[in-house]
Amino acid sequence: MTSQVSSPAEQADGAVVGEQRRAAGTKDVRRLDRVIIRFAGDSGDGMQLTGDRFTSETASFGNDLSTLPNFPAEIRAPAGTLPGVSSFQLHFADHDILTPGDAPNVLVAMNPAALKANVGDLPRGAEIIVNTDEFTKRAMQKVGYDASPLEDGSLDGYHLHPVPLTTLTVEALKEFDLSRKEAERSKNMFALGLLSWMYHRPTEGTEKFLRTKFARKPEIAAANIAAFRAGWNFGETTEDFAVSYEVAPASKAFPVGTYRNISGNLALAYGLVAASRQADLPLFLGSYPITPASDILHELSKHKNFGVRTFQAEDEIAGIGAALGAAFGGSLAVTTTSGPGVALKSETIGLAVSLELPLVVVDIQRGGPSTGLPTKTEQADLLQAMYGRNGEAPVPVVAPCTPADCFDAALEATRIALTYRTPVFLLSDGYLANGSEPWRIPDLDELPDLSVQFAQGPNHTTADGTEVFWPYKRDPRTLARPWAIPGTPGLEHRVGGIEKQDGTGNISYDPANHDFMVRTRQAKVDGIEVPDVEVDDPSGARTLVLGWGSTYGPITAAVRRLRAAGESIAQAHLRHLNPFPKNLGAVLERYDKVVIPEMNLGQLATLVRAKYLVDAHSYNQVNGMPFKAEQLAAALKEAIDG
């Protein structure tokens, strides 16, 4: 879904239309600057699809937005149970926002389990829309309700809207040749139509989507569209919803350009395709499906027209082995996985370090250890990426900070891999991978030149004057070895995991040579050119909050809250975690206190303390969910005052 940022004149025209609509309607329309909505139901109720569609229409309208999908790890958890609840939270606004929001203003609960699992997150005065048809005695008992929460007064602090969504949907679809069970499946579209009316969302995109999705089943497409329209009409005509709301486009938040809503995994896939084009290399992905990385494999498999080859291997080891072979053959090689897969790939990553071939290892982090929490987010693979291999096997590490930033991070990881002939870790996580936000589609001339030069012939002259090819003769600036395509006459050379002799690449057990090669590989990584870390410090603060990866949004939102309250605090965020930016030590020395929030038990803090001898303070959370801005703001205020 793309949208062009409108001009001030067009925005004024839109305001006039809004005033005319209010004048013509019979219900009150209130303007809001932001809204947080959470759709929640059983894992089979289509809450992720409902949230995706509301998000797409919100993006096309021009609001800034941030989303948080949250779903069970089980493919189909027991219906009506708390472990089976699936939710989708969307925060949209008329200004720049950074997080999916701390607490929903509106909860759509499709059953008792959805209500019980989510009502604790709601502030007093929030609106709750419940599907009363599902509040049967058995369904309520299943989640521990002794009496109906719709009638016992426990929801008196909220604006409760009891709606028989299932009954209304079935009634709206009675003209279609559908069984009751088939008709009930469209209740999520009824709910989407109702919320679309409440917040004046566009409808054309959703109807077009439904026609396309069910193109082979036109009766189903028509039924879903009818349910969607019925939900809209219900909002327009019922007495229970006396107010609808408008959230204006966030025109001042975006530079002029063409935008689309994008998730982190989709942005990362697009970034890899763009990188392969900028490098003029075919893209090869060797992968094994694993949550939450599988969407990258799915997306890249659609782009054969851009020279992309995807290989779904039989396991993680085969996936990276094929990718490393493709790198040897001259492709831009990528493997995608999550933490458990990194453990299996570690030996081959070490082989890539020894071979000194470019390889991008994408780790979409999730809750661990072991299988852990497959659908929940975490940042606990940093030390694994840094040190999770035998021997001295240094690997550069890059981490995106927002869903849209995954595009640029893919380009940066590729730049490092190709320039320095090394495997590179790209550490995203489940929050970024599944979350979404508006992304400005860049012009081609904004993308970096990633072109590479393969070895063409001999590069060394022996003492007797013979010209030969040395596969480990290095570029004096980058310490990268030449990249020779197999089959090129005169460039025959050995590859393998046994230590190589400097220059010649012959097998070597010489102690002095091994010491030299180990130090050289480390020096190559240490010498990678990365931008200096930028510090946001408008008032000469004494406390610095340092983050990495997906904590960027919550940290920045918390910092904004503190500054609005008159507090002085500085902020810096790391994209490059190995090597660190060269100015990081000097930055840390300027502050009396350094606080590092992480979704782990202090892994970046451990690295910072070890390297810079700074008494960095950790603030940690490992509950499978991103930080809340209010929670971080309170912790940072304590650090400032302490």
XYZ file of C-alpha atoms in Angstrom:
642
model
C 0.000 0.000 0.000
C 1.582 3.288 -1.083
C 0.500 6.824 -0.450
C 1.760 10.220 -1.567
C 2.076 12.901 1.119
C -0.490 15.557 0.276
C 0.142 19.240 -0.195
C -1.199 21.865 2.274
C -3.909 22.779 -0.231
C -5.018 19.161 -0.488
C -5.031 18.871 3.281
C -7.222 21.971 3.487
C -9.606 20.436 0.965
C -9.728 17.308 3.129
C -10.611 19.400 6.173
C -13.461 21.039 4.251
C -14.779 17.629 3.239
C -14.637 16.569 6.891
C -16.612 19.634 7.962
C -19.216 18.951 5.247
C -19.509 15.336 6.349
C -20.037 16.398 9.953
C -22.655 18.926 8.879
C -24.532 16.320 6.845
C -24.356 13.537 9.471
C -26.431 13.100 12.574
C -23.627 11.869 14.860
C -20.905 13.811 16.593
C -17.403 13.650 15.084
C -14.488 14.343 17.399
C -10.912 15.071 16.385
C -8.108 13.145 18.095
C -4.360 13.454 17.688
C -3.704 9.735 18.236
C -5.444 6.427 18.976
C -4.291 2.993 20.151
C -6.537 0.091 19.101
C -6.125 -3.571 20.001
C -7.997 -6.345 18.183
C -8.084 -9.545 20.252
C -9.720 -12.924 19.777
C -9.155 -16.600 19.360
C -6.220 -17.590 17.162
C -8.757 -18.627 14.510
C -10.718 -15.368 14.568
C -8.558 -13.575 12.002
C -7.257 -10.831 14.282
C -3.935 -10.534 12.462
C -5.700 -10.117 9.115
C -8.101 -7.588 10.639
C -5.218 -5.608 12.098
C -3.253 -5.767 8.855
C -6.182 -4.399 6.874
C -6.870 -1.579 9.345
C -3.149 -0.766 9.251
C -3.033 -0.680 5.454
C -5.965 1.702 5.248
C -4.450 3.869 7.974
C -1.169 4.016 6.066
C -2.931 4.985 2.840
C -4.751 7.725 4.751
C -1.403 9.241 5.707
C -1.206 8.701 9.467
C 2.037 7.817 11.159
C 1.673 4.387 12.728
C 3.344 1.591 14.620
C 2.022 -1.936 15.141
C 2.502 -4.852 17.535
C 1.158 -8.238 16.395
C 1.049 -10.756 19.256
C 0.034 -14.348 18.648
C 0.425 -17.824 20.183
C 3.286 -20.100 19.246
C 0.896 -22.981 18.601
C -0.548 -23.245 15.119
C -3.979 -23.774 16.661
C -4.141 -23.410 20.429
C -7.299 -24.696 22.183
C -10.229 -22.481 21.193
C -11.472 -20.038 23.793
C -8.488 -20.416 26.132
C -6.079 -17.769 27.381
C -3.046 -19.389 25.664
C -4.990 -19.236 22.394
C -5.575 -15.471 22.409
C -4.183 -13.605 19.410
C -4.001 -9.817 19.320
C -2.941 -6.976 17.055
C -2.238 -3.494 18.426
C -2.063 -0.395 16.235
C -1.023 3.100 17.298
C -1.760 5.795 14.716
C -1.485 9.564 14.950
C -1.399 12.925 13.207
C 2.233 13.371 14.312
C 5.483 11.438 14.556
C 5.192 8.374 16.823
C 7.719 5.707 17.752
C 5.968 2.807 19.494
C 2.750 0.750 19.265
C 1.640 2.513 22.441
C 1.614 1.523 26.089
C -2.126 1.132 26.720
C -4.992 0.717 24.204
C -7.748 3.329 23.999
C -9.980 0.742 22.325
C -10.176 -3.027 22.800
C -12.143 -5.234 20.435
C -12.652 -8.534 22.305
C -14.118 -11.384 20.284
C -14.609 -13.746 23.256
C -14.210 -13.973 27.063
C -10.596 -15.157 26.798
C -9.670 -12.105 24.717
C -11.313 -9.808 27.276
C -9.652 -11.414 30.275
C -6.206 -11.540 28.662
C -6.240 -7.868 27.690
C -8.488 -5.866 30.000
C -5.667 -5.410 32.508
C -3.764 -3.309 29.964
C -6.594 -0.798 29.505
C -6.665 2.607 31.200
C -9.880 3.661 32.897
C -12.261 5.221 30.420
C -11.110 3.079 27.500
C -13.693 1.736 25.075
C -14.391 -2.004 24.985
C -16.296 -3.589 22.115
C -17.249 -7.174 22.955
C -18.849 -9.911 20.911
C -21.688 -10.833 23.297
C -22.546 -13.975 21.321
C -19.409 -15.661 22.651
C -20.108 -14.910 26.315
C -21.774 -18.229 27.035
C -21.582 -19.840 30.463
C -19.191 -22.531 29.246
C -16.895 -20.052 27.461
C -16.703 -17.823 30.525
C -16.020 -20.730 32.880
C -13.204 -21.893 30.598
C -11.227 -18.748 31.446
C -12.275 -18.464 35.088
C -15.242 -16.081 35.003
C -17.771 -17.136 37.675
C -20.208 -14.447 36.505
C -20.495 -12.452 33.305
C -18.095 -9.490 33.369
C -20.586 -7.712 31.116
C -23.132 -7.703 33.919
C -21.305 -7.873 37.273
C -20.075 -4.272 37.308
C -16.389 -5.133 36.885
C -16.275 -3.091 33.653
C -18.031 -0.010 35.028
C -14.850 2.054 34.671
C -14.866 1.567 30.896
C -17.128 2.528 28.021
C -18.605 -0.879 27.211
C -20.204 -1.571 23.833
C -21.886 -5.008 23.822
C -22.371 -6.052 20.196
C -23.690 -9.459 18.998
C -21.074 -9.594 16.245
C -21.707 -13.217 15.272
C -25.485 -12.830 15.073
C -25.266 -9.593 13.100
C -22.776 -11.131 10.683
C -24.907 -14.220 10.063
C -27.974 -12.021 9.530
C -26.085 -9.819 7.061
C -25.037 -12.882 5.048
C -28.337 -14.780 5.014
C -28.797 -14.122 1.281
C -25.543 -16.021 0.550
C -25.418 -19.767 0.100
C -23.264 -20.303 3.188
C -23.582 -22.519 6.214
C -23.813 -20.780 9.582
C -20.249 -21.813 10.380
C -18.999 -20.345 7.103
C -20.904 -17.117 7.689
C -19.530 -16.786 11.233
C -15.997 -16.696 9.878
C -16.697 -13.234 8.480
C -17.343 -11.666 11.879
C -13.841 -10.192 11.875
C -14.769 -8.273 8.718
C -17.912 -6.982 10.456
C -15.712 -5.768 13.315
C -13.290 -4.198 10.819
C -16.154 -2.367 9.129
C -17.384 -1.034 12.478
C -13.934 0.241 13.470
C -13.424 1.681 9.991
C -16.605 3.710 10.479
C -15.572 4.811 13.976
C -12.254 6.216 12.749
C -13.155 7.254 9.211
C -10.769 4.810 7.560
C -10.851 4.361 3.772
C -12.717 1.257 2.601
C -11.811 0.832 -1.063
C -8.484 -0.850 -0.358
C -10.016 -3.499 1.894
C -12.747 -4.347 -0.603
C -10.154 -4.632 -3.381
C -8.005 -6.829 -1.124
C -10.920 -9.184 -0.422
C -11.777 -9.511 -4.112
C -8.149 -10.384 -4.861
C -7.671 -12.741 -1.913
C -10.798 -14.742 -2.767
C -10.619 -14.331 -6.533
C -11.167 -18.069 -7.003
C -14.109 -18.028 -4.576
C -16.180 -14.994 -5.596
C -19.043 -16.033 -3.287
C -16.697 -15.881 -0.271
C -15.280 -12.549 -1.441
C -18.769 -11.097 -1.789
C -19.777 -12.404 1.643
C -16.759 -10.832 3.349
C -17.377 -7.520 1.599
C -21.019 -7.670 2.661
C -19.987 -8.314 6.277
C -17.496 -5.443 6.112
C -20.162 -3.059 4.784
C -22.671 -4.302 7.351
C -20.228 -3.422 10.137
C -19.810 0.066 8.687
C -23.563 0.530 8.410
C -24.106 -0.757 11.938
C -21.822 1.950 13.284
C -23.665 4.563 11.248
C -27.138 3.539 12.412
C -26.891 2.073 15.922
C -27.644 4.224 18.950
C -24.786 2.653 20.916
C -22.108 4.473 18.901
C -23.037 8.142 19.103
C -19.555 9.416 18.284
C -17.016 8.739 15.561
C -13.460 10.037 15.488
C -11.056 11.661 13.068
C -7.271 11.464 13.223
C -5.781 13.760 10.596
C -2.886 12.663 8.348
C 0.582 13.155 9.825
C 1.618 15.487 7.025
C 4.237 17.315 9.106
C 5.895 14.093 10.263
C 7.048 12.976 6.818
C 9.241 14.511 4.128
C 7.481 14.645 0.772
C 7.703 11.326 -1.035
C 5.970 8.079 -1.832
C 5.299 5.972 1.246
C 4.088 2.494 1.975
C 3.382 0.542 5.126
C 6.138 -1.995 5.662
C 7.065 -4.639 8.221
C 10.619 -5.298 9.328
C 10.911 -8.645 7.547
C 9.522 -7.205 4.315
C 11.877 -4.211 4.522
C 14.792 -6.556 5.128
C 13.868 -8.688 2.116
C 13.586 -5.586 -0.076
C 16.924 -4.351 1.281
C 18.637 -7.586 0.300
C 17.189 -7.421 -3.217
C 18.298 -3.785 -3.534
C 21.768 -4.713 -2.258
C 22.137 -7.460 -4.855
C 21.177 -5.038 -7.615
C 23.569 -2.373 -6.325
C 26.327 -4.980 -6.159
C 25.354 -6.419 -9.565
C 25.444 -9.897 -8.034
C 22.828 -12.638 -8.017
C 21.212 -13.062 -4.591
C 21.204 -16.548 -3.079
C 19.261 -17.349 0.078
C 19.943 -20.669 1.790
C 17.433 -21.039 4.584
C 15.363 -23.350 6.754
C 11.945 -22.108 7.950
C 11.902 -20.824 11.528
C 9.728 -18.322 13.377
C 10.009 -15.334 13.133
C 12.372 -15.329 10.128
C 10.370 -17.397 7.636
C 8.639 -14.403 6.028
C 11.967 -13.335 4.505
C 12.243 -16.676 2.709
C 8.628 -16.399 1.564
C 9.128 -12.877 0.228
C 12.441 -13.448 -1.529
C 11.010 -16.511 -3.274
C 8.709 -14.115 -5.172
C 11.555 -12.180 -6.808
C 13.197 -14.514 -9.287
C 12.898 -11.711 -11.852
C 15.567 -9.818 -9.893
C 18.014 -12.704 -10.004
C 17.043 -14.055 -6.591
C 17.447 -17.751 -5.905
C 15.910 -19.210 -2.767
C 16.798 -22.639 -1.445
C 14.664 -24.123 1.336
C 17.082 -26.618 2.803
C 16.370 -29.740 4.852
C 17.886 -28.172 7.972
C 19.745 -25.109 9.256
C 23.199 -26.565 8.604
C 22.390 -27.339 4.969
C 20.913 -23.872 4.515
C 24.058 -22.016 5.537
C 26.289 -24.567 3.829
C 24.552 -23.886 0.522
C 24.788 -20.138 1.128
C 28.526 -20.331 1.788
C 28.952 -22.381 -1.377
C 27.069 -19.690 -3.289
C 29.420 -17.066 -1.823
C 32.392 -19.097 -3.065
C 30.712 -19.130 -6.478
C 30.355 -15.344 -6.614
C 26.823 -14.681 -5.350
C 25.605 -12.307 -2.686
C 24.936 -15.056 -0.141
C 22.427 -14.811 2.708
C 21.085 -17.189 5.314
C 18.136 -16.353 7.589
C 17.263 -17.858 10.949
C 16.549 -17.201 14.621
C 18.553 -18.000 17.752
C 18.194 -21.816 17.735
C 19.253 -21.854 14.083
C 22.306 -19.709 14.809
C 23.442 -22.393 17.250
C 23.318 -24.974 14.452
C 24.976 -22.652 11.931
C 27.879 -21.697 14.195
C 30.418 -24.156 12.761
C 29.783 -22.996 9.200
C 29.984 -19.347 10.284
C 33.417 -20.188 11.674
C 34.268 -21.766 8.318
C 33.198 -18.546 6.577
C 35.518 -16.608 8.911
C 38.391 -18.905 7.916
C 37.560 -18.811 4.197
C 37.059 -15.032 4.404
C 34.054 -15.011 2.107
C 31.152 -12.520 2.206
C 28.035 -13.924 3.869
C 25.080 -12.137 5.508
C 23.670 -14.069 8.487
C 20.242 -12.687 9.411
C 19.157 -13.528 12.965
C 15.569 -12.524 13.803
C 15.892 -12.879 17.570
C 13.172 -14.462 19.688
C 12.714 -15.581 23.270
C 15.065 -18.345 24.403
C 16.848 -20.467 25.447
C 16.237 -23.567 23.348
C 12.823 -23.357 21.657
C 11.882 -20.698 24.194
C 9.123 -18.333 23.075
C 8.974 -18.710 19.278
C 6.508 -15.854 18.663
C 7.812 -13.411 21.305
C 10.609 -10.890 21.005
C 13.987 -10.706 22.756
C 17.494 -9.238 22.254
C 19.406 -12.073 23.853
C 21.506 -13.301 20.901
C 24.087 -10.485 20.988
C 26.753 -12.418 22.858
C 26.015 -15.493 20.732
C 26.612 -13.402 17.599
C 29.812 -11.986 19.093
C 31.357 -15.135 20.528
C 29.252 -18.197 19.671
C 31.957 -20.017 17.697
C 35.061 -22.023 18.537
C 38.387 -20.272 18.389
C 38.968 -16.610 17.654
C 36.293 -16.031 15.015
C 35.364 -12.320 14.942
C 32.250 -11.344 13.003
C 30.851 -7.827 12.426
C 27.399 -7.197 13.924
C 24.780 -4.736 12.635
C 21.355 -4.078 14.212
C 18.387 -2.137 12.739
C 16.344 0.073 15.064
C 12.884 0.225 13.430
C 10.921 -1.904 10.934
C 11.697 0.488 8.072
C 15.360 0.702 9.117
C 15.698 -3.013 8.332
C 15.992 -1.973 4.663
C 19.020 0.226 5.318
C 20.540 -2.286 7.724
C 20.448 -4.941 4.989
C 22.353 -2.605 2.675
C 24.889 -1.839 5.410
C 25.449 -5.489 6.304
C 25.970 -6.242 2.619
C 28.444 -3.364 2.257
C 30.569 -4.697 5.089
C 30.412 -8.315 3.893
C 31.425 -7.480 0.332
C 34.042 -4.849 1.146
C 35.828 -6.797 3.884
C 35.162 -10.386 2.688
C 33.628 -11.558 5.933
C 30.441 -13.046 7.301
C 28.254 -10.365 8.937
C 25.503 -10.763 11.518
C 22.334 -8.733 11.061
C 20.437 -8.805 14.382
C 16.757 -7.960 14.034
C 14.069 -9.333 16.376
C 10.438 -10.442 16.463
C 9.183 -6.967 17.421
C 10.789 -5.366 14.362
C 10.114 -8.335 12.081
C 6.336 -8.380 12.602
C 5.787 -4.727 13.462
C 5.207 -2.141 10.770
C 5.452 1.586 10.094
C 5.405 3.982 7.110
C 8.503 3.794 4.911
C 9.541 6.324 2.307
C 10.518 4.449 -0.850
C 14.020 5.710 -1.721
C 15.083 6.887 -5.158
C 17.635 4.672 -6.882
C 20.297 7.381 -6.764
C 20.045 7.359 -2.955
C 21.237 3.747 -2.737
C 24.952 3.050 -2.170
C 27.240 1.649 -4.840
C 28.080 -1.870 -3.662
C 29.865 -3.081 -6.789
C 32.792 -5.457 -6.309
C 35.797 -6.470 -8.362
C 36.530 -10.176 -8.722
C 40.104 -11.323 -9.128
C 41.028 -11.364 -12.805
C 44.533 -12.833 -12.884
C 47.844 -13.231 -11.047
C 48.448 -10.814 -8.173
C 51.890 -11.802 -6.916
C 55.363 -12.241 -8.370
C 57.585 -14.900 -6.820
C 61.316 -14.550 -6.271
C 62.050 -16.239 -9.594
C 59.776 -13.805 -11.446
C 56.838 -16.153 -11.890
C 53.427 -14.485 -11.714
C 50.994 -16.421 -9.487
C 47.663 -15.967 -7.769
C 47.742 -15.692 -3.993
C 44.227 -16.104 -2.548
C 45.239 -14.562 0.807
C 47.132 -11.531 -0.460
C 45.292 -8.648 1.164
C 44.070 -5.187 0.264
C 46.268 -2.929 2.425
C 43.313 -0.707 3.426
C 40.609 -3.263 4.197
C 42.746 -6.395 4.754
C 40.240 -8.196 2.500
C 41.529 -11.066 0.430
C 40.719 -11.321 -3.302
C 37.427 -12.920 -4.371
C 38.128 -15.411 -7.145
C 35.353 -17.106 -9.096
C 35.846 -20.888 -9.383
C 36.753 -21.938 -12.900
C 38.638 -18.762 -13.768
C 41.858 -19.896 -15.490
C 44.950 -19.306 -13.390
C 43.029 -18.589 -10.172
C 42.933 -22.126 -8.824
C 43.187 -22.153 -5.015
C 42.291 -24.192 -1.961
C 39.415 -23.559 0.427
C 38.746 -25.306 3.725
C 38.630 -24.919 7.448
C 42.235 -25.841 8.218
C 44.464 -22.815 8.841
C 45.906 -21.234 5.698
C 49.351 -19.847 5.112
C 49.397 -16.090 4.795
C 49.362 -15.129 1.145
C 49.564 -18.511 -0.554
C 46.529 -20.096 1.105
C 48.388 -23.378 1.502
C 47.563 -25.482 4.561
C 49.785 -24.410 7.442
C 50.336 -25.729 10.972
C 53.088 -23.210 11.693
C 52.474 -21.592 15.121
C 53.754 -18.178 14.073
C 51.585 -18.181 10.949
C 48.475 -19.126 12.954
C 49.154 -16.302 15.412
C 49.553 -13.885 12.519
C 46.355 -15.021 10.738
C 44.281 -14.869 13.929
C 45.468 -11.333 14.632
C 44.954 -10.316 11.009
C 41.347 -11.521 10.924
C 40.684 -9.608 14.144
C 42.395 -6.498 12.772
C 40.228 -6.701 9.658
C 37.046 -6.568 11.738
C 38.436 -3.921 14.092
C 39.318 -1.756 11.099
C 35.887 -1.774 9.475
C 34.865 1.801 8.758
C 31.564 2.615 10.463
C 29.979 6.022 11.139
C 30.473 7.720 14.487
C 27.641 7.306 16.974
C 25.463 10.420 17.108
C 24.368 11.834 20.460
C 21.081 13.651 20.996
C 21.884 15.989 23.900
C 20.268 19.436 23.566
C 20.950 20.601 27.119
C 24.293 19.215 28.304
C 22.885 16.315 30.318
C 24.779 14.315 32.935
C 22.944 11.042 32.146
C 23.144 9.165 28.839
C 20.759 6.402 27.800
C 22.435 4.069 25.309
C 20.423 1.569 23.274
C 20.660 -0.827 20.363
C 18.213 -2.539 18.046
C 14.464 -2.360 18.599
C 14.696 -0.499 21.921
C 15.061 2.694 19.871
C 11.344 3.489 19.750
C 10.555 2.999 23.467
C 13.780 4.752 24.535
C 13.140 7.758 22.297
C 9.513 7.993 23.443
C 10.651 7.846 27.083
C 13.303 10.513 26.502
C 10.696 12.779 24.910
C 8.442 12.371 27.952
C 11.247 13.248 30.344
C 12.318 16.310 28.379
C 8.725 17.493 28.173
C 8.672 17.285 31.987
C 11.786 19.453 32.222
C 14.396 16.713 32.718
C 17.813 16.780 31.063
C 18.876 13.486 29.478
C 20.999 12.496 26.480
C 20.370 9.631 24.076
C 22.554 7.588 21.723
C 21.716 4.470 19.741
C 24.097 1.902 18.270
C 23.675 0.333 14.850
C 27.198 -1.158 14.779
C 27.922 -3.503 17.679
C 31.124 -5.002 16.285
C 33.168 -3.007 15.777
C 31.822 -0.224 17.951
C 31.968 3.293 16.476
C 35.418 4.789 17.075
C 34.042 7.744 19.050
C 31.958 5.653 21.463
C 34.565 5.674 24.228
C 34.872 9.459 24.124
C 31.083 9.794 24.171
C 30.728 7.580 27.246
C 33.413 9.520 29.129
C 31.354 12.721 28.869
C 28.573 11.462 31.143
C 28.369 10.770 34.855
C 25.827 7.988 34.319
C 25.202 5.611 31.420
C 21.976 3.562 31.383
C 21.553 0.707 28.882
C 17.999 -0.704 28.513
C 17.957 -4.139 26.855
C 15.545 -7.017 26.340
C 18.075 -9.398 27.863
C 20.016 -9.557 31.128
C 22.614 -6.959 30.163
C 24.586 -8.191 27.154
C 25.505 -4.833 25.587
C 26.200 -3.495 29.072
C 28.662 -6.366 29.579
C 30.481 -5.497 26.344
C 30.574 -1.773 27.150
C 31.867 -2.341 30.680
C 34.576 -4.708 29.430
C 35.812 -2.529 26.580
C 35.511 0.959 28.040
C 35.701 0.307 31.807
C 32.515 2.351 32.222
C 30.136 1.606 35.098
C 27.155 1.259 32.764
C 23.850 0.543 34.496
C 21.584 -2.107 33.006
C 17.817 -1.884 32.843
C 16.522 -5.224 31.658
C 13.320 -6.951 30.605
C 12.884 -10.469 29.239
C 9.113 -11.015 29.210
C 8.755 -11.452 25.439
C 7.295 -7.968 24.951
C 8.879 -4.632 24.013
C 9.480 -1.962 26.635
C 6.680 0.472 27.413
C 7.624 4.147 27.173
C 6.096 5.013 30.551
C 7.982 2.175 32.221
C 11.295 3.309 30.712
C 10.657 6.942 31.548
C 10.174 6.052 35.218
C 13.397 3.999 35.263
C 15.395 6.757 33.570
C 13.984 9.366 35.979
C 15.292 7.257 38.862
C 18.701 7.145 37.185
C 18.746 10.932 36.770
C 17.761 11.509 40.396
C 19.888 8.727 41.879
